Tab-separated table of C-alpha atoms in Angstrom:
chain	number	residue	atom	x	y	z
A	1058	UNK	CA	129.707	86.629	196.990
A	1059	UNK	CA	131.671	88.025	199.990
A	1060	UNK	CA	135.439	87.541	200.052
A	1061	UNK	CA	137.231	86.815	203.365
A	1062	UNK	CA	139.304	89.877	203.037
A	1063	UNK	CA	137.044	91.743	204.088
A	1064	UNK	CA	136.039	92.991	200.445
A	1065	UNK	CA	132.752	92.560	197.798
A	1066	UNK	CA	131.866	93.345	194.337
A	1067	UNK	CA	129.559	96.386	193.402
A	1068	UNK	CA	129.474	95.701	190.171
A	1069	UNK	CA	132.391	95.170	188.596
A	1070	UNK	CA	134.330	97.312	191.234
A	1071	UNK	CA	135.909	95.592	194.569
A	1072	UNK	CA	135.009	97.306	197.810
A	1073	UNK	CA	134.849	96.820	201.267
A	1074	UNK	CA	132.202	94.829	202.709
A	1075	UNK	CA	130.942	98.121	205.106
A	1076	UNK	CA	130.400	100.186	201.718
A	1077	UNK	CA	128.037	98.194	199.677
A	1078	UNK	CA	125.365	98.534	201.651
A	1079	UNK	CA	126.053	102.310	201.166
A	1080	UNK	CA	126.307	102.314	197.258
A	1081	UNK	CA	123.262	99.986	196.822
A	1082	UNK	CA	121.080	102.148	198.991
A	1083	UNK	CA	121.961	105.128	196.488
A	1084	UNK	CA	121.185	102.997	193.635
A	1085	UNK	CA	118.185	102.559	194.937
A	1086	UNK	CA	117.380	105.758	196.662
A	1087	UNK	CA	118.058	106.760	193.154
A	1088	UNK	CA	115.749	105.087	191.266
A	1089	UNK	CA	112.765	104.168	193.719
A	1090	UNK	CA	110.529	106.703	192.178
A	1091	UNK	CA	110.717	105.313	188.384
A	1092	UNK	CA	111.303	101.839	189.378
A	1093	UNK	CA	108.091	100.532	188.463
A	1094	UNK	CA	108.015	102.093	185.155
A	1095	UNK	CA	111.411	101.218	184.309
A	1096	UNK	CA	110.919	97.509	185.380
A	1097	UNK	CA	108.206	97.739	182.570
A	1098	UNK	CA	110.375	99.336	180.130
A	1099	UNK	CA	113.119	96.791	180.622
A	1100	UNK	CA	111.616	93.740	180.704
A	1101	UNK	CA	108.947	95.103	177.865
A	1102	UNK	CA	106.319	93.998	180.665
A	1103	UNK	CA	107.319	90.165	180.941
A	1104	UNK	CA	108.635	90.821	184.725
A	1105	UNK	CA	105.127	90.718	185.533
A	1106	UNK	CA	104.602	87.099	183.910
A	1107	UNK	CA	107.680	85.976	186.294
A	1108	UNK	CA	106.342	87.481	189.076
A	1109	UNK	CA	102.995	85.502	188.301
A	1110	UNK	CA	104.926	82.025	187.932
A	1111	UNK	CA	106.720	83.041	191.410
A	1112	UNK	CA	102.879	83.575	192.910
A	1113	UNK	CA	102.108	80.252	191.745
A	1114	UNK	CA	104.913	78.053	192.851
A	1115	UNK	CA	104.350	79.872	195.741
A	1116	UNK	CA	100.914	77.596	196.896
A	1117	UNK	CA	99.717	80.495	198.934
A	1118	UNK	CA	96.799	79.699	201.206
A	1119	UNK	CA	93.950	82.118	203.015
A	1120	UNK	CA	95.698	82.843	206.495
A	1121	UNK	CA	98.958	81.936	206.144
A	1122	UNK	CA	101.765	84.485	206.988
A	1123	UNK	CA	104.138	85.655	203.674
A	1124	UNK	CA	107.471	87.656	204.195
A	1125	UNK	CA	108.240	89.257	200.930
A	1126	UNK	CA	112.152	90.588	200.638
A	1127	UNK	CA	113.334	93.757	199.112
A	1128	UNK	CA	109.876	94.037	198.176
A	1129	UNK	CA	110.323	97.597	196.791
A	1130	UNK	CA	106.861	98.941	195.423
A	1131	UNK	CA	105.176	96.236	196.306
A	1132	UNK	CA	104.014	94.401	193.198
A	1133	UNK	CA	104.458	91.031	194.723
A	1134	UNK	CA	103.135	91.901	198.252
A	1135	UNK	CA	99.861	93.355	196.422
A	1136	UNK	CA	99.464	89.691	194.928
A	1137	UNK	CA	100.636	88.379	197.964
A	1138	UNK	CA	98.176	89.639	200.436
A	1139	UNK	CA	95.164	89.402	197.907
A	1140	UNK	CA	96.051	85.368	198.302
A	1141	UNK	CA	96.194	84.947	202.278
A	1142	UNK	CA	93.099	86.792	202.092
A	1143	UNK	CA	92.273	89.241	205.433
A	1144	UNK	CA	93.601	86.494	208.348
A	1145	UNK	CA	96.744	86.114	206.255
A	1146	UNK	CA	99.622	88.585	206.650
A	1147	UNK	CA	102.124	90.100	204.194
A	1148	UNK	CA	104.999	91.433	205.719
A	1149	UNK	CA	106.865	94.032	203.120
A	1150	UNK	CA	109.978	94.609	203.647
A	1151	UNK	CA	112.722	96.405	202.061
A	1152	UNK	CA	116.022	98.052	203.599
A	1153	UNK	CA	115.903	100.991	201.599
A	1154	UNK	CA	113.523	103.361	203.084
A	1155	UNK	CA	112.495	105.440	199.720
A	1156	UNK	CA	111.336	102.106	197.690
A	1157	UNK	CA	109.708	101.057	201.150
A	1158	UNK	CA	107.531	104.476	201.161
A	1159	UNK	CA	106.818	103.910	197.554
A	1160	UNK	CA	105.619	100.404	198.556
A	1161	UNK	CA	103.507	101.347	201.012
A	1162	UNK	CA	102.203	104.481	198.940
A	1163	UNK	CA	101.279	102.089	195.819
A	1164	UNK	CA	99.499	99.494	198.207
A	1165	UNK	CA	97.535	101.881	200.424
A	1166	UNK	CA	96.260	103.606	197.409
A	1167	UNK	CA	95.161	100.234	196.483
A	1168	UNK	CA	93.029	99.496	199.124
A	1169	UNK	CA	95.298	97.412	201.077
A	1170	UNK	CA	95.744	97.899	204.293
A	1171	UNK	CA	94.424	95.517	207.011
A	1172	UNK	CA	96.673	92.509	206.195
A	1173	UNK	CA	100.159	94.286	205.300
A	1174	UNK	CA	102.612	95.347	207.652
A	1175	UNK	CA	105.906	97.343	206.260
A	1176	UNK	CA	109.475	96.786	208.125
A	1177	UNK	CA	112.578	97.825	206.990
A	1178	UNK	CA	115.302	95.354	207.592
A	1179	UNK	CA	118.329	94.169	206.248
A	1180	UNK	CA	118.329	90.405	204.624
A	1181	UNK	CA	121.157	89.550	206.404
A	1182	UNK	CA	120.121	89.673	210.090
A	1183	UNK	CA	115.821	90.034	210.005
A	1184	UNK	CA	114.243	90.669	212.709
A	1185	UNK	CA	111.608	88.444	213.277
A	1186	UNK	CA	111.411	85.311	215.638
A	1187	UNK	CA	112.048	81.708	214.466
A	1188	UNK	CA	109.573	79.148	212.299
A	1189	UNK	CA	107.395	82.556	211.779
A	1190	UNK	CA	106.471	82.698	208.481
A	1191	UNK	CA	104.898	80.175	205.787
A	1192	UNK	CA	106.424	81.578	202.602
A	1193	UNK	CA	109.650	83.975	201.721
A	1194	UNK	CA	110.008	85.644	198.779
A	1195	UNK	CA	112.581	87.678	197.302
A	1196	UNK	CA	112.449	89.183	193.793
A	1197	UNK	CA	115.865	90.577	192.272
A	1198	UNK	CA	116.964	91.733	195.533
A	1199	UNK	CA	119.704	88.648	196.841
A	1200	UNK	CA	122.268	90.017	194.336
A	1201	UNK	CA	122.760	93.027	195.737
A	1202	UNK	CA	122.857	91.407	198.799
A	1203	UNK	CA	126.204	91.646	200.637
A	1204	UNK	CA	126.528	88.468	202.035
A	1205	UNK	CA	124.524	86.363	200.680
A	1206	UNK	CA	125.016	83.340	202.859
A	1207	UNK	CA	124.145	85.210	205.936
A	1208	UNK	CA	121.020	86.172	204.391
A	1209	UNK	CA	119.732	82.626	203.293
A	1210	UNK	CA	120.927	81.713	206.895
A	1211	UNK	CA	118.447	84.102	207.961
A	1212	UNK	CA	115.849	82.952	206.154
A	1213	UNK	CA	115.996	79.908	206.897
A	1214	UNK	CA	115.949	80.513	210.282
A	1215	UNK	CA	112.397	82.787	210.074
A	1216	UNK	CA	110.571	79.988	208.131
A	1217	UNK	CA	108.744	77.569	209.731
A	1218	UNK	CA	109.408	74.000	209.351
A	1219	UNK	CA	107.581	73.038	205.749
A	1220	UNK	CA	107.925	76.295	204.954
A	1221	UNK	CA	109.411	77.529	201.575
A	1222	UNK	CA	111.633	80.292	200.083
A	1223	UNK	CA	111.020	81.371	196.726
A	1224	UNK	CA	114.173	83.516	195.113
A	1225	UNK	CA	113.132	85.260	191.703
A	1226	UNK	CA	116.283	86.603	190.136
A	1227	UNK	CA	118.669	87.550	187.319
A	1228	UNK	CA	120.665	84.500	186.149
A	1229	UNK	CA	123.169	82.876	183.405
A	1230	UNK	CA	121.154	82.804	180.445
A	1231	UNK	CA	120.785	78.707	179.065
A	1232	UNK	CA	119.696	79.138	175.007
A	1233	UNK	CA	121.937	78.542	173.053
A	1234	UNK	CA	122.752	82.619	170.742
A	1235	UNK	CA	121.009	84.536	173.561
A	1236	UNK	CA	123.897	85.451	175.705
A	1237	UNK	CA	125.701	88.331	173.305
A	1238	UNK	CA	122.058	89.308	172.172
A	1239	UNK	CA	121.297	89.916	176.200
A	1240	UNK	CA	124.507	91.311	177.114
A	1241	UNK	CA	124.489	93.821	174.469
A	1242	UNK	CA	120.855	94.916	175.369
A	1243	UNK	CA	122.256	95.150	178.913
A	1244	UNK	CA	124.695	97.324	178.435
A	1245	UNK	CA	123.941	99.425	176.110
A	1246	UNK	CA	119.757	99.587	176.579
A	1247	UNK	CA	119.724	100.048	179.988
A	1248	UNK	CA	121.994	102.776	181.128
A	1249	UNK	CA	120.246	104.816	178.290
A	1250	UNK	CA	116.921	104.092	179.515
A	1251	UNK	CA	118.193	104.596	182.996
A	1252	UNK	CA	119.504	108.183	181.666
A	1253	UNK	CA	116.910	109.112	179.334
A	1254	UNK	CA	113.829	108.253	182.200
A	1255	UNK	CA	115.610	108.142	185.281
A	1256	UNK	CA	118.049	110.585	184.972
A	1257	UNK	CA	120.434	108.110	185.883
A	1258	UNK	CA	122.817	105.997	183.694
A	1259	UNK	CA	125.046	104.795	186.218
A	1260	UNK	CA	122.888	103.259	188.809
A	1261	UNK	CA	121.653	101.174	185.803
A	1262	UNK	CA	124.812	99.978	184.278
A	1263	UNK	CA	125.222	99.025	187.942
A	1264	UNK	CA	122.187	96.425	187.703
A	1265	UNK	CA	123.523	95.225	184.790
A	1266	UNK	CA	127.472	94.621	185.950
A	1267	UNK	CA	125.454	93.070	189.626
A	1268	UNK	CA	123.571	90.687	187.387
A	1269	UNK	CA	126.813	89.261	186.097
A	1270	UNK	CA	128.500	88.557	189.137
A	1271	UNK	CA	125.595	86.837	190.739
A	1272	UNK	CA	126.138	83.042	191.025
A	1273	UNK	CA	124.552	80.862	188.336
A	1274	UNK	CA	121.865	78.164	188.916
A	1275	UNK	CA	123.113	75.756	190.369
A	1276	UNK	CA	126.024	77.635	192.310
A	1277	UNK	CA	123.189	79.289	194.214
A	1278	UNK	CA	120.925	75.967	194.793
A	1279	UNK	CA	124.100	74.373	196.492
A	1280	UNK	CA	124.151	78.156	198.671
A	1281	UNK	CA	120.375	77.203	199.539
A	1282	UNK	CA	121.563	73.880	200.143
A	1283	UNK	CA	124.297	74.989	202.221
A	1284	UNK	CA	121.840	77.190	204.257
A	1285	UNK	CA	119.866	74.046	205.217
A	1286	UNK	CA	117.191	74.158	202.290
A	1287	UNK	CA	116.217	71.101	200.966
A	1288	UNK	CA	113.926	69.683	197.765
A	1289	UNK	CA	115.841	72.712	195.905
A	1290	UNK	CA	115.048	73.114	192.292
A	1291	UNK	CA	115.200	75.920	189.801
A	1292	UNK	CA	113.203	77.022	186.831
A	1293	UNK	CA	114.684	78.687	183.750
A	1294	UNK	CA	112.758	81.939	182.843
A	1295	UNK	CA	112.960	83.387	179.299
A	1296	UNK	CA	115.906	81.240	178.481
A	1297	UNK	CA	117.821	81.445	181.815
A	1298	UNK	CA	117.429	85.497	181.762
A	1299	UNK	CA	115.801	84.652	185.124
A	1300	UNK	CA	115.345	81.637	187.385
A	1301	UNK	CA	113.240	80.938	189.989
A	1302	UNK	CA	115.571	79.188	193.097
A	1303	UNK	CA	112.667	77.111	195.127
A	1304	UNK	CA	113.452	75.520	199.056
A	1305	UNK	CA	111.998	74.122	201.956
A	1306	UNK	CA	112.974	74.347	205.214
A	1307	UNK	CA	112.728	70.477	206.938
């Protein structure tokens, strides 16, 4: 979370606010063209089975009008727009423009088109008018989010009333033995993956330092709360790995 000296955590490092942004966008710049096969290799698959129980707390409907955050490559917004059917609308959005080509790439090839629009945007001040969209989604992208209260804020303000955000995300794992197991895999697995098919160690011993200093469950349902959600609940994933956040807008 953002400190009121003007600083953040990237990682494990403390930096200014202004410079996040900058470092995250390399991460990611980095790593946008193997990010679909590494989320694969890191998760062994089972990101895909989150994604699905995010898709189905979701309640999509034909025609209603989804906003999917740091979308990336687009997984979700394929699923997405498949629901709301062709008078629905997936908006994609991402503020890194190389996994926002790669999205769009992945989902024109698949034969999506009329119902998706792409918009680069930052999380923290969107650009779209108030009570405009049905659902919000957001999967692994709020922690590296700079300020994270201005962005649920935002949100909040671009749903419409009933409307509901759905936050998918790397959290404080709840079984009881799993914790040293996981952090060992983190930190060790990943930055050699990220090395050996990336070509990149450090952007992914970065993911794994930002997933510890993201807020636990229920530090982040009282931010949603705070934010003006309400009916807030979260869901455990793989032993607390992950959790699905879940709010409404009044």
């Amino acid at each position: 979370m953002s400190e009121d000296n003007g600083t953040t955590h990237f990682g494990y490092k403390e930096v200014p606010k202004g410079e996040k942004k900058r470092r995250v966008a390399g991460v990611f710049s980095s790593v946008a063209a193997k990010y679909d096969v590494m989320n694969d290799l890191m998760s062994g698959g089972v990101h895909r089975l989150w994604k699905r129980f995010t898709l189905d707390r979701a309640g999509l409907r034909k025609g209603q009008r989804v906003l999917d955050l740091a979308g990336g490559t687009g997984d979700l917004a394929e699923a997405e727009a498949r629901r709301v059917g062709p008078d629905g609308e997936v908006v994609l959005s991402d503020i890194n423009a190389e996994m926002l080509g790669h999205g769009r790439e992945r989902l024109v090839n698949a034969g999506l088109a009329g119902n998706i629009q792409y918009v680069q945007a930052d999380a923290e001040h969107l650009p779209f008018p108030d009570n405009h969209f049905d659902r919000v989604t957001m999967a692994f992208g709020l922690r590296n989010v700079t300020d994270k209260e201005a962005a649920l804020a935002s949100i909040h303000r671009v749903l419409k009333p009933g409307g509901r955000l759905l936050v998918l995300e790397f959290s404080k794992p709840v079984l009881p033995g799993l914790k040293p197991v996981y952090d060992a895999y983190s930190f060790a697995a990943l930055p050699f993956m990220g090395r050996l098919v990336a070509g990149d160690a450090e952007s992914y011993r970065y993911l794994a330092e930002s997933i510890r200093m993201h807020p636990d469950q229920k530090t982040l349902a009282g931010m949603f709360e705070a934010a003006g959600f309400t009916g807030v609940t979260w869901h455990d994933l793989t032993g607390g790995i992950v959790a699905l956040h879940v709010g409404y807008k009044a």
